[in-house]
Short mmCIF file of C-alpha atoms in Angstrom, two decimals:
data_model
loop_
_atom_site.label_atom_id
_atom_site.label_comp_id
_atom_site.label_asym_id
_atom_site.label_seq_id
_atom_site.Cartn_x
_atom_site.Cartn_y
_atom_site.Cartn_z
CA MET A 44 0.01 -0.07 0.14
CA SER A 45 2.96 2.52 0.85
CA ILE A 46 4.21 1.55 -2.66
CA ASN A 47 0.49 2.19 -4.45
CA ARG A 48 0.35 5.42 -2.44
CA HIS A 49 3.83 6.79 -3.55
CA CYS A 50 3.35 5.64 -7.26
CA VAL A 51 -0.56 7.84 -7.04
CA ARG A 52 1.69 10.96 -5.74
CA ILE A 53 3.93 10.32 -8.70
CA ALA A 54 1.16 10.11 -11.10
CA LEU A 55 -0.04 13.53 -10.10
CA MET A 56 3.54 14.92 -10.50
CA VAL A 57 5.28 13.09 -13.58
CA PRO A 58 2.26 14.57 -15.97
CA GLY A 59 3.06 17.82 -15.66
CA VAL A 60 6.99 16.68 -15.92
CA VAL A 61 5.74 15.22 -19.40
CA MET A 62 3.80 18.18 -20.13
CA GLY A 63 6.73 20.20 -19.68
CA LYS A 64 8.89 17.81 -21.94
CA LYS A 65 6.10 18.19 -24.67
CA VAL A 66 5.85 22.07 -24.94
CA THR A 67 9.69 22.07 -24.93
CA ARG A 68 9.79 19.47 -27.76
CA GLU A 69 7.00 21.18 -29.71
CA SER A 70 9.53 24.88 -29.22
CA LEU A 71 12.16 23.07 -31.07
CA LEU A 72 12.92 23.75 -34.74
CA PRO A 73 12.55 20.33 -36.90
CA SER A 74 15.92 20.01 -37.37
CA VAL A 75 16.76 19.87 -34.04
CA LEU A 76 14.25 17.02 -33.37
CA GLU A 77 14.94 14.90 -35.86
CA ASP A 78 17.23 12.73 -33.74
CA ASP A 79 14.36 11.92 -31.30
CA GLY A 80 13.29 9.02 -33.14
CA PRO A 81 12.06 6.78 -30.68
CA GLU A 82 10.08 9.70 -28.55
CA THR A 83 8.35 10.48 -32.14
CA GLU A 84 7.15 7.30 -32.98
CA HIS A 85 5.14 6.84 -29.97
CA GLU A 86 1.71 8.33 -29.04
CA GLY A 87 2.51 7.36 -25.75
CA VAL A 88 4.53 10.66 -24.95
CA GLU A 89 2.08 13.16 -26.63
CA LEU A 90 -0.77 11.66 -24.33
CA GLY A 91 1.25 11.55 -21.15
CA GLY A 92 2.63 7.85 -21.26
CA ILE A 93 6.37 7.55 -20.54
CA GLY A 94 7.27 6.18 -23.66
CA SER A 95 9.22 2.91 -22.35
CA ARG A 96 6.90 0.33 -23.09
CA PRO A 97 8.70 -1.77 -26.13
CA PRO A 98 6.94 -1.68 -29.48
CA SER A 99 5.21 -5.06 -29.13
CA ARG A 100 2.91 -4.48 -26.10
CA PRO A 101 -0.32 -2.80 -27.12
CA SER A 102 0.17 0.93 -26.13
CA LYS A 103 -1.96 2.06 -23.43
CA ALA A 104 -3.51 5.45 -23.71
CA TYR A 105 -2.56 7.12 -19.96
CA SER A 106 -5.16 10.19 -18.82
CA ARG A 107 -3.88 12.70 -16.73
CA GLY A 108 -3.74 11.13 -12.92
CA SER A 109 -3.79 7.72 -14.03
CA VAL A 110 -2.06 4.97 -12.20
CA ASP A 111 0.04 1.87 -13.94
CA ASN A 112 0.92 -1.17 -11.96
CA GLN A 113 4.41 -1.40 -13.88
CA CYS A 114 5.69 2.37 -11.94
CA MET A 115 4.13 4.02 -14.94
CA GLY A 116 6.30 2.25 -17.67
CA LEU A 117 9.84 2.88 -16.04
CA ASP A 118 13.00 0.42 -17.57
CA THR A 119 13.20 -2.43 -15.54
CA GLY A 120 16.53 -2.00 -15.58
CA ARG A 121 16.20 1.04 -13.57
CA ASP A 122 14.81 1.27 -10.13
CA CYS A 123 11.12 0.63 -9.23
CA ASN A 124 11.30 2.65 -6.60
CA PRO A 125 9.27 5.56 -7.53
CA VAL A 126 10.88 8.06 -4.47
CA ARG A 127 14.26 6.76 -5.15
CA TRP A 128 13.70 7.06 -9.63
CA LEU A 129 12.59 10.59 -8.94
CA LEU A 130 15.50 11.23 -6.19
CA THR A 131 18.38 9.82 -8.40
CA GLY A 132 17.17 9.13 -11.90
CA ALA A 133 14.74 11.86 -12.93
CA ALA A 134 17.56 14.15 -11.97
CA ARG A 135 19.91 12.79 -15.03
CA TRP A 136 17.35 11.14 -17.03
CA GLY A 137 14.43 12.49 -19.03
CA VAL A 138 10.93 10.75 -19.00
CA GLY A 139 11.31 8.92 -22.46
CA GLY A 140 15.13 7.47 -20.99
CA ARG A 141 17.30 10.19 -22.39
CA ARG A 142 19.34 12.58 -20.16
CA LYS A 143 18.34 15.63 -19.09
CA GLU A 144 21.87 17.18 -20.35
CA GLU A 145 20.76 16.27 -23.81
CA GLU A 146 17.38 17.88 -23.50
CA GLU A 147 18.67 20.95 -22.32
CA GLU A 148 20.96 21.04 -24.87
CA GLU A 149 18.93 20.47 -27.49
CA GLU A 150 16.60 23.57 -25.93
CA VAL A 151 20.10 25.58 -26.29
CA MET A 152 20.68 24.99 -29.67
CA GLY A 153 16.70 25.41 -30.55
CA GLU A 154 17.09 29.04 -28.77
CA GLY A 155 20.06 29.60 -30.88
CA ARG A 156 18.85 28.66 -33.86
CA ARG A 157 15.46 30.61 -33.48
CA SER A 158 18.08 33.71 -31.97
CA THR A 159 19.85 33.34 -35.69
CA LEU A 160 16.91 33.60 -38.06
CA SER A 161 15.46 36.68 -35.95
CA GLY A 162 18.55 38.40 -36.15
CA ARG A 163 19.14 37.52 -39.63
CA GLN A 164 15.42 38.94 -40.38
CA THR A 165 16.44 42.09 -38.27
CA SER A 166 19.44 42.49 -40.35
CA ASP A 167 17.69 42.51 -43.52
CA VAL A 168 15.41 45.15 -42.49
CA THR A 169 18.09 47.41 -40.73
CA SER A 170 20.02 46.96 -43.81
CA GLY A 171 17.69 48.28 -46.31
CA THR A 172 18.01 44.30 -48.33
CA VAL A 173 14.74 44.19 -50.46
CA ASP A 174 12.64 41.06 -51.07
CA GLU A 175 13.04 39.11 -54.66
CA ASP A 176 9.06 39.65 -54.94
CA TYR A 177 8.76 43.52 -54.73
CA ASP A 178 9.55 45.59 -57.51
CA THR A 179 11.69 48.62 -57.89
CA ASP A 180 12.99 51.15 -59.97
CA LEU A 181 16.64 51.40 -58.41
CA ASP A 182 18.17 49.27 -60.54
CA LEU A 183 16.46 50.80 -64.07
CA LYS A 184 18.22 54.34 -63.49
CA GLU A 185 20.79 55.36 -66.16
CA PRO A 186 24.39 55.55 -65.28
CA GLU A 187 25.22 59.72 -63.84
CA GLN A 188 27.48 61.05 -66.07
CA PRO A 189 30.62 62.73 -64.67
CA TYR A 190 30.25 66.75 -64.08
CA ASP A 191 32.70 68.64 -66.25
CA PRO A 192 33.51 71.74 -64.48
CA THR A 193 34.82 73.78 -67.29
CA GLY A 194 31.87 72.95 -69.81
CA GLU A 195 34.02 71.56 -72.41
CA ALA A 196 31.11 69.22 -73.93
CA ARG A 197 28.40 72.03 -73.89
CA TYR A 198 30.97 74.39 -75.54
CA ARG A 199 30.88 72.03 -78.54
CA GLU A 200 27.46 71.13 -78.86
CA ALA A 201 26.69 75.18 -79.02
CA CYS A 202 29.58 75.64 -81.62
CA LYS A 203 27.39 72.93 -83.45
CA SER A 204 24.26 74.25 -83.06
CA LEU A 205 25.31 77.83 -83.89
CA GLY A 206 27.29 76.70 -86.90
CA VAL A 207 31.07 78.17 -85.25
CA ILE A 208 34.16 76.78 -85.39
CA PRO A 209 35.10 76.21 -81.77
CA ALA A 210 37.95 78.17 -80.51
CA SER A 211 40.83 75.81 -80.19
CA TYR A 212 42.70 78.26 -77.40
CA PHE A 213 39.34 78.68 -75.47
CA LEU A 214 39.63 74.82 -75.49
CA ARG A 215 43.09 74.82 -74.09
CA ASN A 216 42.58 77.63 -71.75
CA MET A 217 39.20 77.32 -70.15
CA HIS A 218 40.33 75.48 -66.90
CA HIS A 219 42.67 78.39 -65.97
CA SER A 220 42.13 81.20 -63.49
CA GLU A 221 42.46 84.30 -66.18
CA LEU A 222 41.50 83.80 -70.01
CA ASN A 223 42.71 86.43 -72.53
CA MET A 224 40.69 86.07 -76.19
CA THR A 225 41.23 89.55 -77.61
CA HIS A 226 41.33 90.01 -81.44
CA HIS A 227 39.98 86.53 -82.07
CA GLY A 228 36.98 87.71 -83.96
CA LEU A 229 34.42 85.65 -82.32
CA GLY A 230 31.44 87.90 -83.25
CA PRO A 231 27.88 87.64 -82.31
CA GLN A 232 27.67 83.85 -82.87
CA GLY A 233 30.56 82.96 -81.52
CA THR A 234 30.35 85.00 -77.86
CA LYS A 235 26.69 83.23 -77.79
CA ALA A 236 28.42 79.64 -77.97
CA LEU A 237 31.27 80.96 -75.48
CA ALA A 238 28.84 82.04 -72.79
CA VAL A 239 26.84 79.12 -73.28
CA PRO A 240 29.83 77.04 -70.98
CA LEU A 241 31.13 80.14 -68.91
CA VAL A 242 27.82 79.65 -67.69
CA THR A 243 28.77 76.98 -65.38
CA ASN A 244 32.81 77.41 -65.76
CA LEU A 245 34.23 77.04 -62.10
CA SER A 246 37.23 77.97 -63.22
CA ILE A 247 37.53 81.21 -64.83
CA MET A 248 37.68 84.45 -62.85
CA ARG A 249 39.22 86.90 -64.96
CA LEU A 250 37.97 87.74 -68.68
CA ASN A 251 39.27 89.56 -71.56
CA LEU A 252 37.36 89.78 -74.34
CA ARG A 253 38.36 93.27 -75.97
CA ASP A 254 37.88 93.26 -79.17
CA ASN A 255 35.83 90.49 -80.68
CA TRP A 256 32.86 91.88 -82.55
CA MET A 257 30.67 91.06 -80.63
CA GLU A 258 27.70 93.64 -80.56
CA ALA A 259 24.70 94.03 -79.02
CA THR A 260 23.84 90.08 -79.57
CA GLY A 261 27.20 89.09 -78.11
CA GLY A 262 26.60 91.59 -75.44
CA SER A 263 23.12 90.43 -74.40
CA ALA A 264 24.69 86.97 -74.06
CA MET A 265 27.47 88.27 -71.90
CA ALA A 266 24.84 90.05 -69.68
CA GLU A 267 22.82 86.59 -69.53
CA LEU A 268 26.06 84.56 -68.41
CA LEU A 269 27.20 87.13 -65.68
CA LYS A 270 23.32 86.59 -64.36
CA GLU A 271 24.02 82.99 -63.67
CA ASN A 272 27.79 83.22 -63.19
CA CYS A 273 29.13 83.56 -59.53
CA TYR A 274 32.70 82.66 -60.39
CA ILE A 275 33.23 85.50 -62.52
CA THR A 276 34.76 88.76 -60.68
CA GLU A 277 36.63 91.07 -63.60
CA ILE A 278 35.29 91.32 -67.45
CA ASP A 279 36.45 93.54 -70.33
CA LEU A 280 34.18 93.78 -73.12
CA SER A 281 36.23 97.16 -74.61
CA GLU A 282 36.10 98.01 -78.58
CA ASN A 283 33.33 95.59 -79.25
CA ARG A 284 30.55 97.90 -80.24
CA LEU A 285 27.82 96.97 -78.21
CA GLY A 286 25.78 100.47 -78.28
CA GLU A 287 23.12 101.29 -76.84
CA LYS A 288 21.36 97.84 -76.57
CA GLY A 289 24.35 96.06 -75.31
CA ALA A 290 24.30 98.93 -72.48
CA GLU A 291 21.04 98.24 -71.37
CA ALA A 292 21.18 94.89 -70.94
CA LEU A 293 24.57 95.05 -69.06
CA SER A 294 22.48 97.45 -66.75
CA SER A 295 20.34 95.01 -66.69
CA MET A 296 22.52 92.75 -65.55
CA LEU A 297 24.12 94.37 -63.12
CA LEU A 298 21.00 95.12 -61.08
CA GLU A 299 21.50 91.17 -60.13
CA ASN A 300 25.09 90.64 -60.31
CA THR A 301 26.45 90.22 -56.43
CA THR A 302 29.99 88.87 -57.95
CA LEU A 303 31.46 91.19 -60.41
CA VAL A 304 33.88 94.12 -59.39
CA SER A 305 35.24 94.94 -62.52
CA LEU A 306 33.96 95.46 -66.02
CA SER A 307 35.59 97.38 -68.87
CA LEU A 308 32.92 98.90 -71.41
CA SER A 309 35.49 101.30 -73.21
CA ALA A 310 35.03 102.06 -76.75
CA ASN A 311 31.48 100.56 -77.60
CA ASP A 312 29.84 103.62 -79.08
CA LEU A 313 28.04 104.64 -75.96
CA ASN A 314 26.02 107.55 -76.09
CA ASP A 315 23.79 109.70 -73.64
CA LYS A 316 20.65 106.94 -74.16
CA ALA A 317 23.18 104.19 -72.94
CA ALA A 318 24.44 105.97 -69.96
CA ASN A 319 20.73 106.38 -69.00
CA HIS A 320 20.81 102.54 -68.19
CA LEU A 321 24.19 102.43 -67.07
CA SER A 322 23.86 105.32 -64.25
CA LEU A 323 21.02 103.17 -62.76
CA ALA A 324 23.12 100.35 -62.62
CA ILE A 325 25.53 102.35 -61.07
CA THR A 326 23.13 103.67 -58.11
CA THR A 327 21.88 100.63 -57.45
CA ASN A 328 24.93 97.89 -57.24
CA GLN A 329 27.48 98.74 -54.65
CA ARG A 330 29.57 95.63 -55.34
CA LEU A 331 31.24 96.96 -58.47
CA GLU A 332 34.59 98.96 -57.51
CA ARG A 333 36.09 99.34 -60.84
CA MET A 334 34.36 100.85 -64.03
CA ASP A 335 35.91 101.93 -67.63
CA LEU A 336 33.79 104.06 -69.68
CA SER A 337 36.66 105.55 -71.98
CA HIS A 338 36.54 106.10 -75.32
CA ASN A 339 32.82 106.43 -75.96
CA LYS A 340 30.65 109.09 -76.87
CA LEU A 341 29.28 110.11 -73.52
CA GLY A 342 28.05 114.26 -73.51
CA ASP A 343 26.99 116.60 -71.18
CA ALA A 344 23.44 114.49 -70.28
CA THR A 345 26.00 112.12 -69.32
CA GLY A 346 27.63 113.81 -66.74
CA GLU A 347 24.47 114.71 -65.37
CA ALA A 348 23.06 111.37 -64.83
CA LEU A 349 26.34 109.83 -64.15
CA GLY A 350 26.89 112.96 -61.61
CA HIS A 351 24.36 111.80 -59.35
CA ALA A 352 25.08 108.03 -59.11
CA ILE A 353 28.58 109.22 -58.74
CA ALA A 354 27.08 110.78 -55.25
CA GLU A 355 24.97 107.93 -54.24
CA ASN A 356 27.15 104.94 -55.00
CA THR A 357 28.64 103.54 -51.67
CA GLY A 358 30.94 100.64 -53.49
CA MET A 359 32.89 102.12 -56.41
CA LYS A 360 36.63 103.03 -56.29
CA SER A 361 37.85 103.49 -59.63
CA LEU A 362 36.09 105.36 -62.28
CA SER A 363 36.90 106.31 -65.66
CA LEU A 364 35.40 108.93 -68.39
CA ALA A 365 38.38 109.45 -70.35
CA TRP A 366 38.21 110.63 -74.31
CA ASN A 367 34.76 111.66 -73.70
CA CYS A 368 32.52 114.37 -74.75
CA ILE A 369 31.48 115.73 -71.01
CA ARG A 370 31.79 119.35 -70.74
CA GLY A 371 29.95 122.56 -69.51
CA ARG A 372 27.13 121.39 -66.83
CA GLY A 373 27.82 117.79 -67.52
CA ALA A 374 31.46 118.57 -65.97
CA ILE A 375 29.97 120.29 -62.92
CA ALA A 376 27.27 117.95 -62.39
CA VAL A 377 30.38 115.20 -62.34
CA ALA A 378 31.97 117.50 -59.83
CA LYS A 379 29.36 117.72 -57.48
CA GLY A 380 28.84 114.21 -57.45
CA LEU A 381 32.44 113.79 -56.39
CA GLY A 382 32.16 116.07 -53.42
CA ALA A 383 29.74 114.02 -52.04
CA ASN A 384 31.03 110.66 -52.77
CA ILE A 385 33.46 109.46 -49.90
CA PHE A 386 34.59 106.23 -51.48
CA LEU A 387 35.64 106.94 -54.82
CA ARG A 388 39.48 106.73 -55.10
CA LYS A 389 40.08 107.34 -58.42
CA LEU A 390 38.56 109.41 -61.30
CA ASP A 391 39.80 109.92 -64.68
CA LEU A 392 38.49 112.27 -66.70
CA SER A 393 40.99 113.13 -68.71
CA TYR A 394 40.80 114.23 -72.62
CA ASN A 395 37.02 115.65 -72.01
CA GLY A 396 36.36 119.45 -72.03
CA LEU A 397 36.17 120.68 -68.36
CA GLY A 398 37.47 124.19 -69.42
CA LYS A 399 37.48 126.93 -66.73
CA ALA A 400 33.85 126.45 -65.25
CA GLY A 401 34.66 122.79 -64.59
CA ALA A 402 38.17 123.26 -63.32
CA VAL A 403 36.49 125.59 -60.72
CA ALA A 404 33.75 122.80 -59.48
CA LEU A 405 36.68 120.08 -59.15
CA GLY A 406 38.37 122.66 -56.96
CA GLU A 407 35.41 122.99 -54.59
CA ALA A 408 34.61 119.52 -54.88
CA LEU A 409 38.33 118.70 -53.38
CA ARG A 410 37.66 120.97 -50.41
CA GLU A 411 34.88 118.71 -49.35
CA ASN A 412 36.19 115.24 -50.33
CA ASN A 413 38.82 113.68 -48.26
CA THR A 414 38.41 110.16 -49.87
CA LEU A 415 39.85 111.01 -53.31
CA GLU A 416 43.27 109.73 -53.68
CA GLU A 417 44.24 110.11 -57.86
CA LEU A 418 42.84 112.57 -60.07
CA ASP A 419 43.50 112.78 -63.85
CA ILE A 420 42.44 116.02 -65.33
CA SER A 421 45.12 116.02 -68.33
CA ASN A 422 43.97 117.63 -72.03
CA ASN A 423 40.81 119.41 -70.39
CA ARG A 424 41.45 123.02 -72.00
CA ILE A 425 41.75 124.34 -68.56
CA PRO A 426 43.30 127.90 -68.91
CA PRO A 427 45.76 129.21 -66.49
CA GLU A 428 42.97 131.02 -64.63
CA GLY A 429 41.23 127.26 -64.07
CA ALA A 430 44.46 126.46 -62.61
CA ILE A 431 44.81 128.69 -60.05
CA ARG A 432 41.44 128.58 -59.28
CA PHE A 433 41.19 124.55 -59.01
CA SER A 434 44.50 125.19 -56.89
CA ILE A 435 42.35 126.66 -53.80
CA GLY A 436 40.92 122.84 -52.96
CA LEU A 437 44.30 121.70 -52.58
CA LYS A 438 45.03 124.19 -49.85
CA VAL A 439 42.67 121.82 -47.65
CA ASN A 440 43.06 118.50 -49.13
CA LYS A 441 44.42 115.97 -47.42
CA THR A 442 44.11 112.97 -49.50
CA ILE A 443 45.20 113.62 -53.42
CA ARG A 444 48.58 111.73 -53.90
CA ILE A 445 48.66 111.99 -57.60
CA LEU A 446 47.31 114.85 -59.67
CA LYS A 447 47.71 114.68 -63.63
CA MET A 448 47.23 118.11 -65.69
CA ALA A 449 49.28 117.55 -68.13
CA ARG A 450 48.77 118.98 -72.04
CA ASN A 451 46.18 122.18 -70.48
CA PRO A 452 46.77 125.53 -72.04
CA MET A 453 47.21 126.78 -68.06
CA GLN A 454 50.93 127.82 -69.24
CA SER A 455 53.61 128.10 -65.95
CA ALA A 456 51.43 130.45 -64.48
CA GLY A 457 48.69 127.60 -63.71
CA CYS A 458 51.08 125.41 -62.41
CA PHE A 459 53.12 127.74 -60.26
CA GLY A 460 49.89 128.30 -58.68
CA ILE A 461 49.09 124.55 -57.96
CA LEU A 462 52.51 123.94 -56.63
CA THR A 463 51.85 127.20 -54.27
CA SER A 464 48.57 125.64 -52.74
CA ILE A 465 50.23 122.32 -51.92
CA GLN A 466 53.45 124.11 -50.12
CA SER A 467 51.17 126.08 -47.92
CA ASN A 468 49.21 123.16 -46.96
CA PRO A 469 51.28 121.27 -44.17
CA ALA A 470 48.52 118.27 -44.66
CA SER A 471 49.00 117.44 -47.98
CA VAL A 472 50.18 113.92 -48.93
CA MET A 473 51.05 114.93 -53.10
CA GLU A 474 53.41 112.40 -53.95
CA TYR A 475 53.27 113.26 -58.22
CA LEU A 476 52.48 116.06 -60.18
CA ASP A 477 52.17 115.48 -63.95
CA PHE A 478 52.75 118.70 -66.41
CA SER A 479 53.74 117.13 -69.16
CA ASP A 480 53.98 119.39 -72.54
CA ILE A 481 53.78 122.34 -70.07
CA THR A 482 56.93 124.67 -70.02
CA VAL A 483 57.59 126.44 -67.04
CA ASN A 484 60.15 128.99 -65.93
CA LEU A 485 62.63 129.28 -63.36
CA ASP A 486 60.35 130.95 -61.26
CA PHE A 487 58.62 127.61 -61.05
CA ASP A 488 61.91 125.78 -60.60
CA ALA A 489 62.73 127.69 -57.82
CA LEU A 490 59.65 127.08 -56.09
CA TYR A 491 59.69 123.48 -56.75
CA SER A 492 63.79 123.05 -55.09
CA THR A 493 61.87 125.25 -52.10
CA THR A 494 59.10 122.80 -51.59
CA LYS A 495 61.11 119.71 -51.78
CA GLU A 496 62.32 120.92 -48.50
CA THR A 497 59.05 120.29 -46.71
CA PHE A 498 58.12 117.62 -48.90
CA PRO A 499 61.16 115.21 -50.00
CA SER A 500 59.03 113.03 -51.71
CA LEU A 501 57.16 115.13 -54.20
CA GLN A 502 57.89 114.41 -57.93
CA VAL A 503 57.11 117.41 -60.39
CA LYS A 504 56.94 115.96 -64.40
CA HIS A 505 56.73 119.30 -66.71
CA GLY A 506 57.65 120.04 -70.31
CA GLY A 507 60.74 121.83 -69.58
CA ILE A 508 62.15 124.90 -67.85
CA VAL A 509 62.25 128.05 -70.30
CA ASN A 510 64.37 130.93 -68.87
CA VAL A 511 61.88 134.06 -70.22
CA TYR A 512 64.92 136.38 -68.98
CA LYS A 513 67.44 135.09 -71.19
CA THR A 514 67.82 137.67 -74.55
CA SER A 515 69.71 137.22 -77.89
CA ILE A 516 72.66 138.98 -78.56
#
């Protein structure tokens, strides 16, 4: 009776063990369970049987809590004492006769296999791999063409489209920071073709296209180019017959461009109408530092328009209006603009017609201006009286270093008056006076020797010394 009570107690306890085994086995992958031959063949394990009954004996279905006289089907080779078996054998052997260490090893292997598969799935998601069943257009993209920083391919295509021959010099030097293509005869169409690669060219910063007969069409192409290109800082478009239309296009460009610092439009048949467009650009654009409008047809109206622009501009440092037709009221307007400007360093008004009125107005401007360092008013029909009136401004000016007044009919008296004003101004910084082609007398030479003692660095260039006191025998 004592044994039966123990068996009953064991029968109540073992099914839990068997069911735990079943849960463990069902959780394992098929590959791990392949070696469980005897256990997978008998239904006794699935229904709570121990699985130790030989295959020749008919299997008896055991229900949960049932009791068997054979000590629950344990092998006869083992101790049938249920208590001793639980304390010794069950600790080492599984219910089906397998070692507990083997079952634990299988469980560990199953867990490792599941974690490996889970890790693969996770890595596939994180690595961005896509299942083969999903359609994607990533493989349909065409290979990108290498970027061409010089624009050679675009230039050849533009030349072919416009029917012009590519300039070999441009192809050889388009990767340099400075490109000089003066006198290459590009013409309007060749200029248009050249503008195409320059829109995106990253190398060229200084561009010289002087004397290429580009006319208004080519000038417009250059204007469109400079609206887009942000690398070119200096450009010379002189001697290209741009005319009013070309000047209008370039003026529109100056309203948008913020990188250009130097623009030369010399000898382009620019008249007063063209100057009206340019004056608006000069007033608005505060980045342009140097501008050359020499050798054009700018008259009095231009002087009035540019005079206002000079007064308003806060970026211009050098302006050339040489070889034009600025005189009378135009000269006075420019002088007034100079008086109000506080940024201009160099002004070239040579070969105009300032005359006496213009010289007097400039003298007044120098009394107020404290930034101008170089002034060229050579060949402006300035008489002796105009030169003396002009010199009044030099008595107080503290910035003029270079003054050019060559080939003016001011004679030795005018030169003497200029030098006297400089000598009487202790704050003067004058370094160079140009009186080329103007003869001076001995009085001027003596004054110059005296002035050198106060200003040893002063240099004076003149047309020679004439001894007016010498008489012929």
